[in-house]
Amino acid sequence: MIKDALSRFRVISAIEGLSYLLLVFIAMPIKYIGENPYPVKVFGMIHGVLFIIFMISLFEAKIKKSWDVGFIFQLFVLSLIPFGAFFIEKKVKPKESIA
């Protein structure tokens, strides 16, 4: 188990970002091109749960690392776009060396 809040946030962010990419670039084309809605139901549920865990982890990291609201808002907005997890990692990595 990862005990540090920042490390846990980084791992959860990567997993949540991957689930978002799978939903957008695999499950949704299967739904609309292949006319099979089942993968969106499965990946959508998985992604939804992971997003909730991501938000909990984000606020935990905010409290433990004393991040300001502007930085938290940037991370939240990045989580809403595909490939945003890579930018989250780029923004959080320098914070790790400070903490």
mmCIF file with all atom_site columns, C-alpha atoms in Angstrom:
data_model
loop_
_atom_site.group_PDB
_atom_site.id
_atom_site.type_symbol
_atom_site.label_atom_id
_atom_site.label_alt_id
_atom_site.label_comp_id
_atom_site.label_asym_id
_atom_site.label_entity_id
_atom_site.label_seq_id
_atom_site.pdbx_PDB_ins_code
_atom_site.Cartn_x
_atom_site.Cartn_y
_atom_site.Cartn_z
_atom_site.occupancy
_atom_site.B_iso_or_equiv
_atom_site.pdbx_formal_charge
_atom_site.auth_seq_id
_atom_site.auth_comp_id
_atom_site.auth_asym_id
_atom_site.auth_atom_id
_atom_site.pdbx_PDB_model_num
ATOM 1  C CA . MET A 1 1  ? 0.000   0.000  0.000   1.00 0.00 ? 1  MET A CA 1
ATOM 2  C CA . ILE A 1 2  ? 1.266   3.449  -0.879  1.00 0.00 ? 2  ILE A CA 1
ATOM 3  C CA . LYS A 1 3  ? 1.472   5.448  2.348   1.00 0.00 ? 3  LYS A CA 1
ATOM 4  C CA . ASP A 1 4  ? 2.451   8.908  1.068   1.00 0.00 ? 4  ASP A CA 1
ATOM 5  C CA . ALA A 1 5  ? -0.524  11.059 -0.032  1.00 0.00 ? 5  ALA A CA 1
ATOM 6  C CA . LEU A 1 6  ? 1.314   12.557 -3.003  1.00 0.00 ? 6  LEU A CA 1
ATOM 7  C CA . SER A 1 7  ? 2.516   9.198  -4.328  1.00 0.00 ? 7  SER A CA 1
ATOM 8  C CA . ARG A 1 8  ? -0.966  7.767  -3.902  1.00 0.00 ? 8  ARG A CA 1
ATOM 9  C CA . PHE A 1 9  ? -2.438  10.740 -5.785  1.00 0.00 ? 9  PHE A CA 1
ATOM 10 C CA . ARG A 1 10 ? 0.026   10.298 -8.661  1.00 0.00 ? 10 ARG A CA 1
ATOM 11 C CA . VAL A 1 11 ? -0.808  6.593  -9.023  1.00 0.00 ? 11 VAL A CA 1
ATOM 12 C CA . ILE A 1 12 ? -4.559  7.168  -8.852  1.00 0.00 ? 12 ILE A CA 1
ATOM 13 C CA . SER A 1 13 ? -4.278  10.035 -11.338 1.00 0.00 ? 13 SER A CA 1
ATOM 14 C CA . ALA A 1 14 ? -2.474  7.797  -13.841 1.00 0.00 ? 14 ALA A CA 1
ATOM 15 C CA . ILE A 1 15 ? -5.012  4.980  -13.470 1.00 0.00 ? 15 ILE A CA 1
ATOM 16 C CA . GLU A 1 16 ? -7.969  7.366  -13.742 1.00 0.00 ? 16 GLU A CA 1
ATOM 17 C CA . GLY A 1 17 ? -6.417  9.013  -16.807 1.00 0.00 ? 17 GLY A CA 1
ATOM 18 C CA . LEU A 1 18 ? -5.932  5.630  -18.452 1.00 0.00 ? 18 LEU A CA 1
ATOM 19 C CA . SER A 1 19 ? -9.549  4.672  -17.734 1.00 0.00 ? 19 SER A CA 1
ATOM 20 C CA . TYR A 1 20 ? -10.667 7.947  -19.356 1.00 0.00 ? 20 TYR A CA 1
ATOM 21 C CA . LEU A 1 21 ? -8.637  7.219  -22.481 1.00 0.00 ? 21 LEU A CA 1
ATOM 22 C CA . LEU A 1 22 ? -10.066 3.699  -22.691 1.00 0.00 ? 22 LEU A CA 1
ATOM 23 C CA . LEU A 1 23 ? -13.581 5.083  -22.344 1.00 0.00 ? 23 LEU A CA 1
ATOM 24 C CA . VAL A 1 24 ? -13.169 7.817  -24.947 1.00 0.00 ? 24 VAL A CA 1
ATOM 25 C CA . PHE A 1 25 ? -11.011 6.065  -27.550 1.00 0.00 ? 25 PHE A CA 1
ATOM 26 C CA . ILE A 1 26 ? -12.121 2.431  -27.277 1.00 0.00 ? 26 ILE A CA 1
ATOM 27 C CA . ALA A 1 27 ? -15.523 2.069  -25.599 1.00 0.00 ? 27 ALA A CA 1
ATOM 28 C CA . MET A 1 28 ? -17.241 5.044  -27.240 1.00 0.00 ? 28 MET A CA 1
ATOM 29 C CA . PRO A 1 29 ? -16.216 4.128  -30.811 1.00 0.00 ? 29 PRO A CA 1
ATOM 30 C CA . ILE A 1 30 ? -17.460 0.598  -30.146 1.00 0.00 ? 30 ILE A CA 1
ATOM 31 C CA . LYS A 1 31 ? -20.753 2.082  -28.997 1.00 0.00 ? 31 LYS A CA 1
ATOM 32 C CA . TYR A 1 32 ? -21.263 4.455  -31.921 1.00 0.00 ? 32 TYR A CA 1
ATOM 33 C CA . ILE A 1 33 ? -19.532 2.616  -34.758 1.00 0.00 ? 33 ILE A CA 1
ATOM 34 C CA . GLY A 1 34 ? -20.119 -0.956 -33.643 1.00 0.00 ? 34 GLY A CA 1
ATOM 35 C CA . GLU A 1 35 ? -23.549 -0.195 -32.172 1.00 0.00 ? 35 GLU A CA 1
ATOM 36 C CA . ASN A 1 36 ? -22.711 -2.002 -28.927 1.00 0.00 ? 36 ASN A CA 1
ATOM 37 C CA . PRO A 1 37 ? -23.353 0.092  -25.801 1.00 0.00 ? 37 PRO A CA 1
ATOM 38 C CA . TYR A 1 38 ? -22.088 -2.521 -23.319 1.00 0.00 ? 38 TYR A CA 1
ATOM 39 C CA . PRO A 1 39 ? -18.398 -1.413 -23.216 1.00 0.00 ? 39 PRO A CA 1
ATOM 40 C CA . VAL A 1 40 ? -19.431 2.166  -22.371 1.00 0.00 ? 40 VAL A CA 1
ATOM 41 C CA . LYS A 1 41 ? -21.542 0.889  -19.481 1.00 0.00 ? 41 LYS A CA 1
ATOM 42 C CA . VAL A 1 42 ? -18.616 -1.118 -18.102 1.00 0.00 ? 42 VAL A CA 1
ATOM 43 C CA . PHE A 1 43 ? -15.816 1.387  -18.711 1.00 0.00 ? 43 PHE A CA 1
ATOM 44 C CA . GLY A 1 44 ? -18.081 4.295  -17.762 1.00 0.00 ? 44 GLY A CA 1
ATOM 45 C CA . MET A 1 45 ? -18.804 2.768  -14.357 1.00 0.00 ? 45 MET A CA 1
ATOM 46 C CA . ILE A 1 46 ? -15.138 1.950  -13.775 1.00 0.00 ? 46 ILE A CA 1
ATOM 47 C CA . HIS A 1 47 ? -14.087 5.445  -14.791 1.00 0.00 ? 47 HIS A CA 1
ATOM 48 C CA . GLY A 1 48 ? -16.764 7.046  -12.606 1.00 0.00 ? 48 GLY A CA 1
ATOM 49 C CA . VAL A 1 49 ? -15.601 5.181  -9.524  1.00 0.00 ? 49 VAL A CA 1
ATOM 50 C CA . LEU A 1 50 ? -11.963 5.986  -10.300 1.00 0.00 ? 50 LEU A CA 1
ATOM 51 C CA . PHE A 1 51 ? -12.828 9.670  -10.768 1.00 0.00 ? 51 PHE A CA 1
ATOM 52 C CA . ILE A 1 52 ? -14.436 9.780  -7.325  1.00 0.00 ? 52 ILE A CA 1
ATOM 53 C CA . ILE A 1 53 ? -11.321 8.132  -5.850  1.00 0.00 ? 53 ILE A CA 1
ATOM 54 C CA . PHE A 1 54 ? -9.202  10.655 -7.780  1.00 0.00 ? 54 PHE A CA 1
ATOM 55 C CA . MET A 1 55 ? -11.109 13.584 -6.248  1.00 0.00 ? 55 MET A CA 1
ATOM 56 C CA . ILE A 1 56 ? -10.793 12.159 -2.731  1.00 0.00 ? 56 ILE A CA 1
ATOM 57 C CA . SER A 1 57 ? -7.084  11.626 -3.299  1.00 0.00 ? 57 SER A CA 1
ATOM 58 C CA . LEU A 1 58 ? -6.710  15.151 -4.705  1.00 0.00 ? 58 LEU A CA 1
ATOM 59 C CA . PHE A 1 59 ? -8.209  16.702 -1.586  1.00 0.00 ? 59 PHE A CA 1
ATOM 60 C CA . GLU A 1 60 ? -6.150  14.434 0.648   1.00 0.00 ? 60 GLU A CA 1
ATOM 61 C CA . ALA A 1 61 ? -2.981  15.573 -1.137  1.00 0.00 ? 61 ALA A CA 1
ATOM 62 C CA . LYS A 1 62 ? -4.152  19.192 -0.867  1.00 0.00 ? 62 LYS A CA 1
ATOM 63 C CA . ILE A 1 63 ? -4.505  18.904 2.890   1.00 0.00 ? 63 ILE A CA 1
ATOM 64 C CA . LYS A 1 64 ? -1.251  17.001 3.450   1.00 0.00 ? 64 LYS A CA 1
ATOM 65 C CA . LYS A 1 65 ? 0.858   19.139 1.090   1.00 0.00 ? 65 LYS A CA 1
ATOM 66 C CA . SER A 1 66 ? -0.878  22.511 1.673   1.00 0.00 ? 66 SER A CA 1
ATOM 67 C CA . TRP A 1 67 ? -1.598  23.126 -2.000  1.00 0.00 ? 67 TRP A CA 1
ATOM 68 C CA . ASP A 1 68 ? -3.460  26.320 -2.813  1.00 0.00 ? 68 ASP A CA 1
ATOM 69 C CA . VAL A 1 69 ? -6.935  26.382 -4.364  1.00 0.00 ? 69 VAL A CA 1
ATOM 70 C CA . GLY A 1 70 ? -5.654  27.642 -7.737  1.00 0.00 ? 70 GLY A CA 1
ATOM 71 C CA . PHE A 1 71 ? -3.340  24.648 -8.113  1.00 0.00 ? 71 PHE A CA 1
ATOM 72 C CA . ILE A 1 72 ? -6.143  22.242 -7.132  1.00 0.00 ? 72 ILE A CA 1
ATOM 73 C CA . PHE A 1 73 ? -8.424  23.875 -9.702  1.00 0.00 ? 73 PHE A CA 1
ATOM 74 C CA . GLN A 1 74 ? -5.763  23.439 -12.422 1.00 0.00 ? 74 GLN A CA 1
ATOM 75 C CA . LEU A 1 75 ? -5.436  19.745 -11.582 1.00 0.00 ? 75 LEU A CA 1
ATOM 76 C CA . PHE A 1 76 ? -9.214  19.321 -11.614 1.00 0.00 ? 76 PHE A CA 1
ATOM 77 C CA . VAL A 1 77 ? -9.546  20.969 -15.045 1.00 0.00 ? 77 VAL A CA 1
ATOM 78 C CA . LEU A 1 78 ? -6.706  18.827 -16.411 1.00 0.00 ? 78 LEU A CA 1
ATOM 79 C CA . SER A 1 79 ? -8.512  15.709 -15.195 1.00 0.00 ? 79 SER A CA 1
ATOM 80 C CA . LEU A 1 80 ? -11.453 16.579 -17.457 1.00 0.00 ? 80 LEU A CA 1
ATOM 81 C CA . ILE A 1 81 ? -9.519  16.445 -20.733 1.00 0.00 ? 81 ILE A CA 1
ATOM 82 C CA . PRO A 1 82 ? -8.112  13.370 -22.471 1.00 0.00 ? 82 PRO A CA 1
ATOM 83 C CA . PHE A 1 83 ? -4.369  12.982 -21.847 1.00 0.00 ? 83 PHE A CA 1
ATOM 84 C CA . GLY A 1 84 ? -4.722  15.425 -18.939 1.00 0.00 ? 84 GLY A CA 1
ATOM 85 C CA . ALA A 1 85 ? -3.202  12.869 -16.574 1.00 0.00 ? 85 ALA A CA 1
ATOM 86 C CA . PHE A 1 86 ? 0.150   13.376 -18.310 1.00 0.00 ? 86 PHE A CA 1
ATOM 87 C CA . PHE A 1 87 ? -0.042  17.115 -17.651 1.00 0.00 ? 87 PHE A CA 1
ATOM 88 C CA . ILE A 1 88 ? -1.083  16.462 -14.045 1.00 0.00 ? 88 ILE A CA 1
ATOM 89 C CA . GLU A 1 89 ? 2.036   14.355 -13.604 1.00 0.00 ? 89 GLU A CA 1
ATOM 90 C CA . LYS A 1 90 ? 4.156   17.130 -15.099 1.00 0.00 ? 90 LYS A CA 1
ATOM 91 C CA . LYS A 1 91 ? 2.675   19.700 -12.694 1.00 0.00 ? 91 LYS A CA 1
ATOM 92 C CA . VAL A 1 92 ? 2.836   17.491 -9.594  1.00 0.00 ? 92 VAL A CA 1
ATOM 93 C CA . LYS A 1 93 ? 6.355   16.121 -10.111 1.00 0.00 ? 93 LYS A CA 1
ATOM 94 C CA . PRO A 1 94 ? 8.097   19.409 -9.126  1.00 0.00 ? 94 PRO A CA 1
ATOM 95 C CA . LYS A 1 95 ? 5.858   19.649 -6.040  1.00 0.00 ? 95 LYS A CA 1
ATOM 96 C CA . GLU A 1 96 ? 7.127   16.242 -4.919  1.00 0.00 ? 96 GLU A CA 1
ATOM 97 C CA . SER A 1 97 ? 10.731  17.445 -4.735  1.00 0.00 ? 97 SER A CA 1
ATOM 98 C CA . ILE A 1 98 ? 9.657   20.472 -2.667  1.00 0.00 ? 98 ILE A CA 1
ATOM 99 C CA . ALA A 1 99 ? 7.641   18.440 -0.177  1.00 0.00 ? 99 ALA A CA 1
#
